[in-house]
Coordinates of C-alpha atoms in Angstrom, one line a residue:
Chain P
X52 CA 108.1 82.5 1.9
X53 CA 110.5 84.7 0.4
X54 CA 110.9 88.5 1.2
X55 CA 112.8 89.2 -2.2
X56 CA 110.3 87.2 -4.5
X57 CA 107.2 88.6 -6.0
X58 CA 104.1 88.4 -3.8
X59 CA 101.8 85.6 -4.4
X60 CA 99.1 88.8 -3.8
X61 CA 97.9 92.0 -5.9
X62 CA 99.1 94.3 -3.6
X63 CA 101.4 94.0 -0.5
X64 CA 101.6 90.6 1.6
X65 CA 100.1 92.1 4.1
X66 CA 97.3 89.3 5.4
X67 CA 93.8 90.9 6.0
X68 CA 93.7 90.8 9.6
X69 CA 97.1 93.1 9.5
X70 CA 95.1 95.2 7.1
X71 CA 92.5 95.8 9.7
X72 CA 94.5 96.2 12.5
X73 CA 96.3 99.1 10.4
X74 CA 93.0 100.8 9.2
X75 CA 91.5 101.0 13.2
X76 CA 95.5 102.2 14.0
X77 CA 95.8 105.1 11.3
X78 CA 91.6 105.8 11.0
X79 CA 92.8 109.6 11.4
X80 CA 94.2 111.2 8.5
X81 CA 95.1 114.4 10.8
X82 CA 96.2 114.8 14.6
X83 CA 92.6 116.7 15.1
X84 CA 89.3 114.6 15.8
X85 CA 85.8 114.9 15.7
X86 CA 85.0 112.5 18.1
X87 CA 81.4 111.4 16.8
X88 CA 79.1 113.3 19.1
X89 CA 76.1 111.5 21.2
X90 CA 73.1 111.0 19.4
X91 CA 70.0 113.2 20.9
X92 CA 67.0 115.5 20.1
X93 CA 68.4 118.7 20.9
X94 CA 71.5 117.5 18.4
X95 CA 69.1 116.9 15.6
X96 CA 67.2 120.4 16.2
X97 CA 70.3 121.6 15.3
X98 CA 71.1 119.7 12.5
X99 CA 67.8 120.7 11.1
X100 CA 69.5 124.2 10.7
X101 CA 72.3 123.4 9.6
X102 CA 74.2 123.2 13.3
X103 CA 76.4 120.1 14.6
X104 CA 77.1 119.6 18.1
X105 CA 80.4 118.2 17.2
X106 CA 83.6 118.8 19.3
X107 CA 87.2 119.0 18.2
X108 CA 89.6 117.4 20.0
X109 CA 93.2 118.7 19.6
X110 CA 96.0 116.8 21.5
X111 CA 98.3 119.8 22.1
X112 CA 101.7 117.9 21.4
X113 CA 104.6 119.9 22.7
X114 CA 107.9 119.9 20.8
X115 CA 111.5 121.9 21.5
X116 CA 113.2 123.9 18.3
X117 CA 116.7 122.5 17.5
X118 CA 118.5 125.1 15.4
X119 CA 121.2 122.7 14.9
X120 CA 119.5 119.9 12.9
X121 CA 117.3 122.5 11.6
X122 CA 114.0 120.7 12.9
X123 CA 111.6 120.1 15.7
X124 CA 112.2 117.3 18.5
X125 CA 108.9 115.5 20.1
X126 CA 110.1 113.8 23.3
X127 CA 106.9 112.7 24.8
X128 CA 106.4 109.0 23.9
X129 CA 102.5 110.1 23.9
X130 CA 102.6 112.9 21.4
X131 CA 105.3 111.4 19.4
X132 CA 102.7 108.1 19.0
X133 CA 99.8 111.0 18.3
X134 CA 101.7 112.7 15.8
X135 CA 102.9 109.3 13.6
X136 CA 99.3 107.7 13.8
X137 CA 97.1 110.5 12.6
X138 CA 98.8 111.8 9.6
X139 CA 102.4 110.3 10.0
X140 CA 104.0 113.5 10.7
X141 CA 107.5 113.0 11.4
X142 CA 110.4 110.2 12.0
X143 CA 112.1 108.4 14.9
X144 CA 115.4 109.8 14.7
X145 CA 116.7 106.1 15.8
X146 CA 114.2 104.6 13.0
X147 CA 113.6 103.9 9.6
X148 CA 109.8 105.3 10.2
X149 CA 108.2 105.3 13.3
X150 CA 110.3 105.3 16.6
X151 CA 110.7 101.7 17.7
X152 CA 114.1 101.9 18.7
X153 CA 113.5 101.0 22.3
X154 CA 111.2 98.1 21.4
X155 CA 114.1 97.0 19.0
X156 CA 116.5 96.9 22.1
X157 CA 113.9 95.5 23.9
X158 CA 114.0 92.4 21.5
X159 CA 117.4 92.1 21.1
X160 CA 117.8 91.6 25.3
X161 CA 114.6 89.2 25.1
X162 CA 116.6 87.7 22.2
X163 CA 113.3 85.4 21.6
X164 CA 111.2 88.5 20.5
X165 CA 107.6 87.4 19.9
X166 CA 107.1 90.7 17.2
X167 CA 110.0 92.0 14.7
X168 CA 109.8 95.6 14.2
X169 CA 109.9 97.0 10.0
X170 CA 113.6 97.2 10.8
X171 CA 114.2 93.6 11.4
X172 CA 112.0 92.7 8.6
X173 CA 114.4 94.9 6.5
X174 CA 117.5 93.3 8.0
X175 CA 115.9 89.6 7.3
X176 CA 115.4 90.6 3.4
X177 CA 118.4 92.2 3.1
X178 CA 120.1 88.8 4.6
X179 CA 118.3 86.6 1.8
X180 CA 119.2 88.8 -1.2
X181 CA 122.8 88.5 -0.1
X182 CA 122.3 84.8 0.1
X183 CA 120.6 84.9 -3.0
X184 CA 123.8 86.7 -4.5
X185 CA 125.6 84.4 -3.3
X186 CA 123.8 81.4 -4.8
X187 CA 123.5 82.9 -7.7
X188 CA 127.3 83.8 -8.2
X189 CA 128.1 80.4 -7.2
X190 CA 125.5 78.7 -10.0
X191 CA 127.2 81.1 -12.7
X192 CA 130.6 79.9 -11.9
X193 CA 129.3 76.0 -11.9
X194 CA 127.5 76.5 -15.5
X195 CA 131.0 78.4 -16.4
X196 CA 133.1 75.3 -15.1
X197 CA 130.6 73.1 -17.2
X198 CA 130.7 74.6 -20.4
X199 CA 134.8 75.4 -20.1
X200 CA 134.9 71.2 -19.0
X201 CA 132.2 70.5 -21.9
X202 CA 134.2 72.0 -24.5
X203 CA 137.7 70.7 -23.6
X204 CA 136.0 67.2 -23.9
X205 CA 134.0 68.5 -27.2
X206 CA 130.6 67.2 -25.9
X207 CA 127.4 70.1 -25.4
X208 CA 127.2 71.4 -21.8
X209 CA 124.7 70.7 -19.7
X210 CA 121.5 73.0 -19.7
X211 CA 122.3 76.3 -16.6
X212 CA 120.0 76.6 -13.8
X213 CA 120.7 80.2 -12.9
X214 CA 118.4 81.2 -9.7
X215 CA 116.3 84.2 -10.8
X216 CA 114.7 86.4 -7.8
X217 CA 111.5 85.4 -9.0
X218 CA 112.3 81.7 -8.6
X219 CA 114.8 81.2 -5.6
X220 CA 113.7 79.9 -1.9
X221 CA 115.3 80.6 0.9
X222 CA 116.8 77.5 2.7
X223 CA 114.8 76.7 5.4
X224 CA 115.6 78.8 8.7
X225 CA 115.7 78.4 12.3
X226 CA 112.6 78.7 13.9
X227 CA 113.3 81.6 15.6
X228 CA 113.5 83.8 12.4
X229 CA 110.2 83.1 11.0
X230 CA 108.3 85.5 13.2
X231 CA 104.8 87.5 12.6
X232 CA 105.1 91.7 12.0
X233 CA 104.3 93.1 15.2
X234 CA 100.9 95.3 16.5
X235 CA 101.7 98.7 16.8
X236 CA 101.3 98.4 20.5
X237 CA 104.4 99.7 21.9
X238 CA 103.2 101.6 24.7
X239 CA 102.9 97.7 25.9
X240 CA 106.9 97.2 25.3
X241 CA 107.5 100.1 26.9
X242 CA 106.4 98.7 30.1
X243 CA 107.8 95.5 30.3
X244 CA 111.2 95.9 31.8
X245 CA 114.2 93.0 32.2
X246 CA 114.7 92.9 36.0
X247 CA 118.3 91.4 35.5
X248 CA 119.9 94.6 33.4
X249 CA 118.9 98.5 34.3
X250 CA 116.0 99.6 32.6
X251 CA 116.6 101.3 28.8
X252 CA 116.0 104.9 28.6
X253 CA 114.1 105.5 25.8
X254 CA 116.6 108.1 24.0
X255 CA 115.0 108.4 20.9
X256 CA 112.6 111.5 19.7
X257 CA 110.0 112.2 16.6
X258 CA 111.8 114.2 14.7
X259 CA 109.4 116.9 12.9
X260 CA 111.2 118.7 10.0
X261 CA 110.5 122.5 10.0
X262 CA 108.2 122.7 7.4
X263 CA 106.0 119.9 9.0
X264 CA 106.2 121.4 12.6
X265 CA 104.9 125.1 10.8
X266 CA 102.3 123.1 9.3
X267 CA 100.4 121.5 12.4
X268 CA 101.5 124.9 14.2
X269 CA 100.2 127.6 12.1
X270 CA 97.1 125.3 10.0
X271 CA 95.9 122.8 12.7
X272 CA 97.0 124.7 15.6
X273 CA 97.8 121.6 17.6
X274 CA 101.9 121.8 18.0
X275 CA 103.4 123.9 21.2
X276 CA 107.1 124.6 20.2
X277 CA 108.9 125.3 22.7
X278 CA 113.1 127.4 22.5
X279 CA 115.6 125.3 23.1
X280 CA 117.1 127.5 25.6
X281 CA 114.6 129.3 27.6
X282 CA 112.1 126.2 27.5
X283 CA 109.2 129.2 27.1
X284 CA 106.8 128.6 24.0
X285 CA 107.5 130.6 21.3
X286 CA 104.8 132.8 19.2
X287 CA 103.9 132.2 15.9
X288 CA 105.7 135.7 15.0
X289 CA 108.9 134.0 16.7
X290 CA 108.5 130.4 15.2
X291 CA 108.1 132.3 11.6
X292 CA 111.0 134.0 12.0
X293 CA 113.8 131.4 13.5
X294 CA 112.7 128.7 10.8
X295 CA 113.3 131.3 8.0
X296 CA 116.4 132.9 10.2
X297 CA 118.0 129.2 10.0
X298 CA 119.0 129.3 6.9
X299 CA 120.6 133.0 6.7
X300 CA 124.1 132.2 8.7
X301 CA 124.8 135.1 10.5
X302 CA 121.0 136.2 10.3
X303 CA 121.7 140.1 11.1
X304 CA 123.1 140.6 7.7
X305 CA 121.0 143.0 5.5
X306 CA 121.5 140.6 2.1
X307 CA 119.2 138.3 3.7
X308 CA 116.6 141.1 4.6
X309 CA 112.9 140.5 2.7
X310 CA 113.9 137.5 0.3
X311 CA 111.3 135.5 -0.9
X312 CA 113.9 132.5 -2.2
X313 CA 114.3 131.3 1.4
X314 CA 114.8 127.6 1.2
X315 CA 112.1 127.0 4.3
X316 CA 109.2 129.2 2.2
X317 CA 110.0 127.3 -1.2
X318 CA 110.0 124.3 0.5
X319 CA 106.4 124.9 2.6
X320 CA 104.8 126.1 -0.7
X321 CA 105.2 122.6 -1.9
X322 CA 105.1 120.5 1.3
X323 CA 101.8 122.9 2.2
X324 CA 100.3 122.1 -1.3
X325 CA 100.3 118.3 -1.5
X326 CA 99.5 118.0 1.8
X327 CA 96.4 120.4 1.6
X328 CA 95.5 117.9 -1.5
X329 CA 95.2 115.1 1.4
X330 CA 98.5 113.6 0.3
X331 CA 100.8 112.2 3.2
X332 CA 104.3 114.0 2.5
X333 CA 107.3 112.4 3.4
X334 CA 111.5 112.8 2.7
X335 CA 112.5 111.6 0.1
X336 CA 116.5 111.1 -0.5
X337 CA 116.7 107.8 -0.6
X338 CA 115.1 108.0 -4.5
X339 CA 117.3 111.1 -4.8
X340 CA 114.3 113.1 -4.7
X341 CA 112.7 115.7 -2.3
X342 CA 109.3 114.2 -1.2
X343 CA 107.8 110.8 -1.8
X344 CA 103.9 111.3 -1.8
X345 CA 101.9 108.4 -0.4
X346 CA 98.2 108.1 -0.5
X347 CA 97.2 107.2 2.8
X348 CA 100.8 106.5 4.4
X349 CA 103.9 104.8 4.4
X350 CA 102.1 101.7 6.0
X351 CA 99.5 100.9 3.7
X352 CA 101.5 101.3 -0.1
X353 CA 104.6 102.2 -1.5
X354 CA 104.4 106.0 -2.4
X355 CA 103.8 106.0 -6.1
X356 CA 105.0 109.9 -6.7
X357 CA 108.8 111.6 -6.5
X358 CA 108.7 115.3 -6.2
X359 CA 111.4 117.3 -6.6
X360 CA 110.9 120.9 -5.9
X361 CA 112.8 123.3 -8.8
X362 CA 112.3 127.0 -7.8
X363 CA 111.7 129.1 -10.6
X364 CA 112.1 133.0 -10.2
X365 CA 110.0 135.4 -11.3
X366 CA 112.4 138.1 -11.7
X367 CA 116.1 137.3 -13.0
X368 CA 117.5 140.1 -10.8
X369 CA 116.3 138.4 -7.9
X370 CA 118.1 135.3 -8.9
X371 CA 121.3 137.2 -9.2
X372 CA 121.1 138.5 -5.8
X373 CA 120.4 135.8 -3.6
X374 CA 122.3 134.6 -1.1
X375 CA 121.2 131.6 -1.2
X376 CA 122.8 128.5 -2.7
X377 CA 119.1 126.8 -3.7
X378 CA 119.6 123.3 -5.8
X379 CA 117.7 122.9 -8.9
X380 CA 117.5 126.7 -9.3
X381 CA 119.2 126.4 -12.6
X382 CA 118.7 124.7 -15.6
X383 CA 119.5 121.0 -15.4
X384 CA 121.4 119.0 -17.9
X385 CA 119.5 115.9 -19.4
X386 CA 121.8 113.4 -17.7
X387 CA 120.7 114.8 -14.3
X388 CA 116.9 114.4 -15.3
X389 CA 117.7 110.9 -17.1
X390 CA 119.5 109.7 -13.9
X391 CA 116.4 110.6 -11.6
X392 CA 113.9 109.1 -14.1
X393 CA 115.9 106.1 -14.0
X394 CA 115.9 105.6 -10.4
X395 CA 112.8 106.3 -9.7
X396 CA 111.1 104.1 -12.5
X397 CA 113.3 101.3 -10.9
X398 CA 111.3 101.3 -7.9
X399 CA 108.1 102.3 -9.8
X400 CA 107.7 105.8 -8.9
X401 CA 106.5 108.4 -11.3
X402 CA 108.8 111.8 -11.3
X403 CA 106.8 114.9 -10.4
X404 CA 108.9 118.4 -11.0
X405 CA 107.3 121.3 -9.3
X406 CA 108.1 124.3 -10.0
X407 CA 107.3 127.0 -7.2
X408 CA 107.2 130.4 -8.6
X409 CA 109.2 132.9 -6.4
X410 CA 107.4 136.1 -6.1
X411 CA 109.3 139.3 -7.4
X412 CA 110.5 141.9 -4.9
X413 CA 109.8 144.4 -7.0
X414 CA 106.1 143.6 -7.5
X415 CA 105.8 142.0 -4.1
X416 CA 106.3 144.2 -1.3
X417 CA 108.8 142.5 1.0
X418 CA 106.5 143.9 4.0
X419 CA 104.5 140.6 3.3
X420 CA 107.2 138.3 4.9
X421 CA 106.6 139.3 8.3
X422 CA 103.6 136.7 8.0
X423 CA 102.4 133.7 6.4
X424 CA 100.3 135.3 4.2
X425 CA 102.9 135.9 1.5
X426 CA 102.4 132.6 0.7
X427 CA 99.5 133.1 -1.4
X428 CA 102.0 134.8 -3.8
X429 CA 103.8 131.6 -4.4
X430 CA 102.3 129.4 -7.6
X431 CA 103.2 125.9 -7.4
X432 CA 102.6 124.0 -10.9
X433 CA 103.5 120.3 -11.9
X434 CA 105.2 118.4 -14.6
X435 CA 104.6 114.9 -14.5
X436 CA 107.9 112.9 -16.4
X437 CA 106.9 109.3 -18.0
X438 CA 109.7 108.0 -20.3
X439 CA 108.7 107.3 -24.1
X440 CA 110.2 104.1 -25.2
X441 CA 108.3 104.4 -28.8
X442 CA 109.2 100.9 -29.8
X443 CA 107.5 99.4 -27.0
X444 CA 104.4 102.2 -26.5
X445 CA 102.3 101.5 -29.4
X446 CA 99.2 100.6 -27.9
Chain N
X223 CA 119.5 118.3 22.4
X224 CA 121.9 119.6 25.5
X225 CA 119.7 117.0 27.4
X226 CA 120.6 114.3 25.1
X227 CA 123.2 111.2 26.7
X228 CA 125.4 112.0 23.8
X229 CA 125.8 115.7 24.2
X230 CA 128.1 115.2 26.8
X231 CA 130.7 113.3 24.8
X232 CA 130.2 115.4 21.8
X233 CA 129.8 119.2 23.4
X234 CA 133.7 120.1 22.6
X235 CA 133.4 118.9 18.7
X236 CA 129.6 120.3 18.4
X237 CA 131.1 123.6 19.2
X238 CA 134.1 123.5 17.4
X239 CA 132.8 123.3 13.8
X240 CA 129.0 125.1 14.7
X241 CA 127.8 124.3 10.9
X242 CA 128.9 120.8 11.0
X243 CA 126.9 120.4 14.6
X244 CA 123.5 118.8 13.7
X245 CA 125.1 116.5 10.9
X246 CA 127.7 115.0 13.7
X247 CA 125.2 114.9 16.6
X248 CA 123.0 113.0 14.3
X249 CA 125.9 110.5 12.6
X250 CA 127.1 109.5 16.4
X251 CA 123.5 108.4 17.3
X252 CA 122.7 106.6 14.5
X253 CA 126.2 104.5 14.1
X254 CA 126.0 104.1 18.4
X255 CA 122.7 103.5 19.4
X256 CA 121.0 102.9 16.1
X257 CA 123.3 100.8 14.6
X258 CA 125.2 99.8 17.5
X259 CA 129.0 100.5 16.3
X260 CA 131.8 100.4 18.9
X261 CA 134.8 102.2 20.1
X262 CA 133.3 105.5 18.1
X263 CA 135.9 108.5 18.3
X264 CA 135.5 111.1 16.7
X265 CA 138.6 112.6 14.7
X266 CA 139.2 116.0 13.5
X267 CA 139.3 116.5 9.7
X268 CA 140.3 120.1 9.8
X269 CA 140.4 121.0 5.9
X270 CA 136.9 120.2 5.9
X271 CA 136.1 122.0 9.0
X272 CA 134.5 119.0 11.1
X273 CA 134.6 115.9 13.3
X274 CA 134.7 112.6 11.4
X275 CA 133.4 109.3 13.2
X276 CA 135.9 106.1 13.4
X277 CA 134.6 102.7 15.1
X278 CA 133.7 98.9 14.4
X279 CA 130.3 97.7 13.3
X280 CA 129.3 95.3 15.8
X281 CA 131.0 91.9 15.6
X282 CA 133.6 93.0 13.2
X283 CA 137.1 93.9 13.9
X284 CA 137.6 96.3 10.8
X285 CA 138.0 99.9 11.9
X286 CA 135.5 102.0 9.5
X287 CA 135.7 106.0 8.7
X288 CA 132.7 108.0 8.6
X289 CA 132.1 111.8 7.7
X290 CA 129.0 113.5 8.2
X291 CA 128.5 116.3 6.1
X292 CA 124.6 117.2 5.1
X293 CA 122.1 117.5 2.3
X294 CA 122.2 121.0 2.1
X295 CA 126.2 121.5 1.6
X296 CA 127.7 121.3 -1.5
X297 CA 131.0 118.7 -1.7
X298 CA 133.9 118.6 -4.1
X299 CA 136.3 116.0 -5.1
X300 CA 138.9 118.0 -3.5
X301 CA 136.9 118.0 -0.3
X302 CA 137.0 114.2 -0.5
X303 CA 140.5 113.9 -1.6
X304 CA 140.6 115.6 1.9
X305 CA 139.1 113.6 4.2
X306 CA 141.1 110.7 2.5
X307 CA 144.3 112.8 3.4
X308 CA 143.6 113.9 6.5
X309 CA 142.1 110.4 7.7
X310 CA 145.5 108.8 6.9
X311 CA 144.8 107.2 3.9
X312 CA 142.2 104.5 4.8
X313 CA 140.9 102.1 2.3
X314 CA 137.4 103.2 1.9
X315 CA 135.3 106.5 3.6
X316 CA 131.6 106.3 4.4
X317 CA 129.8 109.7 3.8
X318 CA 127.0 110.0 6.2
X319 CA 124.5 112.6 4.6
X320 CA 122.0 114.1 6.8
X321 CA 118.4 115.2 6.8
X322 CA 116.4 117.6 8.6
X323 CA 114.1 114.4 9.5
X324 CA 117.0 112.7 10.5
X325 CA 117.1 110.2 7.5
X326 CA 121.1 109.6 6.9
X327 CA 122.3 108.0 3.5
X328 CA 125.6 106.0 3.5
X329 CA 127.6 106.0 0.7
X330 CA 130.6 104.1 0.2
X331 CA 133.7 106.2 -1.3
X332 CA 137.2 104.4 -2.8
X333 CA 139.8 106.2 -4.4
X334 CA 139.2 104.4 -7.8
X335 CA 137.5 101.8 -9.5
X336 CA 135.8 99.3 -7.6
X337 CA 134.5 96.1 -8.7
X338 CA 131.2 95.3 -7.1
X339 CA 131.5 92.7 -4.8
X340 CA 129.2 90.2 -6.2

């Protein structure tokens, strides 16, 4: 069946076992659990006053600062797995999504891999729409030949049969190709070593960016982060401060003293406020946007929103001040907005601007941004963009 | 990332150009681990202040040009007339863009018009 065609289904081809595999895989929307506590008598006393007996179980991932690629660097295979499957925080640096670069390489040295990873499913589509260019170029140039040969003998040309995407099969493929997703079981790959070649080193990390990492660190409290150099943990007064401090190069200099209009606050406003709203929050740049939003994760459903953050200041003076080059700060040209719209309703996306409100120093006492707590001064509102087509949206 | 194989090979350019650090660091592993290029070297592109990337895809003999540069710098057309320059005129540049979750976004750059290839 082909990737590039339509499904034959509603939704995504996923078949229902896969379905259920992936909804006992990612049943936690967050890295904590309740694990369901043991029924008993003394548990329903309780309950009878309102009490539970429930636990919380916090995995206490560990994860080293890097100032250089401005994020946070899981290396432990275990949290790394913890961190993707309950809330998809993150992304293998070696990946499109979740770290499977060793059970890629893995694979490729079996060469008769029994699972293909989202990456060779992406290179397998990617091979049949250039074979579909390809047929399709050739069939264009055939109906051209035609009707140039058609009308030098002044007879009609024969009808076209241009291949649509909709319409074209692939020719069939080896056997080998046509291979079943994988389970997410790669603590199993991990395992299995080739005896003939030196075992792979698994280089790959989860890469958390920094507004992620604050958010399991300072809301769910379940994210050690540990500096690069000294290896010690660092406070939550110290984590605060280097992910603001990263974006003021050299960070001693007094214009960058008590601004609100740091890029790592404007950007947790938002990423904290969609994610609060139970939304799974991801990068967004290959739609040329800031976040893609997906209900439940990248796994289940395309994300159907595009955010891009525009920071909007609350006084002009502090606008003229910063030092700060923040995009979208100023007023964008229709072509810009156009162009977004267009790429996103390509891939049927809906554009979300948000607009996070930058507190004014002079009513906001910069004091505030020694702690999180200046974030309840940042107002984060929504414009949803649709494009009117009024010949076509009567009804 | 000092742990990290690559470190090794890249410490001298990392330090070099400090701003460009985390977009090169991140280029070299993707095009030799992710995507499996070989014979990378990396080249100095001093007029943009950084280490470009110049290898094969794998099973191709066409040397390619890649500059990392990231999301949060603002480019030119002067800045890529630049790299063209300083990269000895190649027929095509790849711009690697980088993101704090390590997402990187190819695009292909030609000094003029392109036809698309099919």
């Amino acid at each position: 069946m082909s990737l590039i065609g339509p499904s034959r289904k509603q939704g995504s081809q996923k078949s229902g076992a896969r379905r259920a595999e992936n909804n006992r895989i990612y049943a936690h929307p967050l890295p904590l659990v309740f694990p369901a506590p043991s029924p008993s008598t003394f548990g329903h006393l309780l309950g009878l006053f309102g009490l539970s007996t429930a636990r919380l179980e916090n995995p206490h991932c560990e994860g080293v600062f890097d100032p250089a690629t401005r994020s946070v660097w899981i290396v432990n295979e275990k949290d790394s797995t913890i961190l993707w499957r309950r809330g998809f925080f993150g992304k293998g640096d070696l990946s499109r999504s979740e770290p499977s670069w060793l059970a890629r390489q893995t694979n490729a040295r079996k060469a008769a891999g029994k699972y293909m990873t989202s990456e060779e499913v992406r290179e397998k589509r990617r091979a049949e729409r250039m074979q579909f260019k390809r047929d399709r170029a050739a069939a264009i140039a055939r109906a051209a030949a035609e009707a140039e040969a058609a009308f030098a003998e002044g007879r009609e040309a024969a009808p076209a049969i241009i291949p649509s995407g909709a319409t074209w099969k692939p020719t069939p493929a080896p056997a080998s190709e046509s291979l079943p997703p994988p389970p997410e079981d790669e603590d199993e790959d991990e395992d299995e070593e080739i005896p003939e070649e030196e075992p792979l080193e698994n280089v790959e990390h989860l890469q958390l960016t920094l507004q992620e990492a604050w958010f399991l660190v300072w809301n769910l409290d379940c994210l050690t982060v540990l500096d690069p150099y000294t290896n010690v943990p660092m406070s939550l007064q110290q984590i605060w401060r280097a992910f603001q401090d990263i974006h003021c190069v050299p960070p001693e200099l007094p214009i960058y003293a008590g601004r609100f209009d740091n890029p790592f606050l404007i950007h947790y406003a938002a990423y904290h406020y969609y994610r609060a709203l139970g939304w799974v929050v991801k990068g967004g740049i290959k739609f040329c946007v800031d976040y893609l939003l997906y209900k439940r994760g990248p796994v289940f459903h395309h994300a159907e929103f595009a955010v891009v953050v525009i920071p909007v200041y609350e006084d002009p003076a502090d606008k003229e001040s910063s030092p700060f080059n923040l995009p979208n700060a100023d007023t964008f040209s229709w072509t810009w907005l156009s162009t977004v719209n267009r790429v996103n309703s390509r891939v049927q996306k809906t554009l979300i601007l948000t607009y996070v409100t930058v507190p004014a120093q002079s009513r906001v006492s910069p004091d505030l941004l020694s702690s999180p707590a200046c974030l309840a001064h940042y107002s984060v509102r929504e414009v949803v963009l649709r494009r009117f087509i009024p010949a076509r949206m009567r009804d | 990332m000092e742990r990290h194989p690559s470190y090794q090979i890249l410490s001298a350019s990392l330090s070099k150009y400090p701003k460009a650090a985390g977009a090169l660091f991140q280029t070299y592993n993707d095009l030799k681990l992710a995507q499996q290029w070989s014979d990378l070297e990396v080249i100095e592109v001093p007029g943009c202040s950084r280490y470009a990337l110049r290898g094969r895809r794998p099973n191709t003999d066409v040397v390619l040009n890649v500059v990392p540069c990231s999301l949060s710098e603002s480019l030119s057309t002067d800045w890529i007339r630049t790299t063209f320059r300083e990269l000895n005129s190649p027929a095509h540049v790849y711009l690697a863009i980088n993101t704090e979750d390590s997402s990187i976004v190819y695009y292909k750059i030609s000094p003029g018009i392109v036809k698309p290839p099919l």
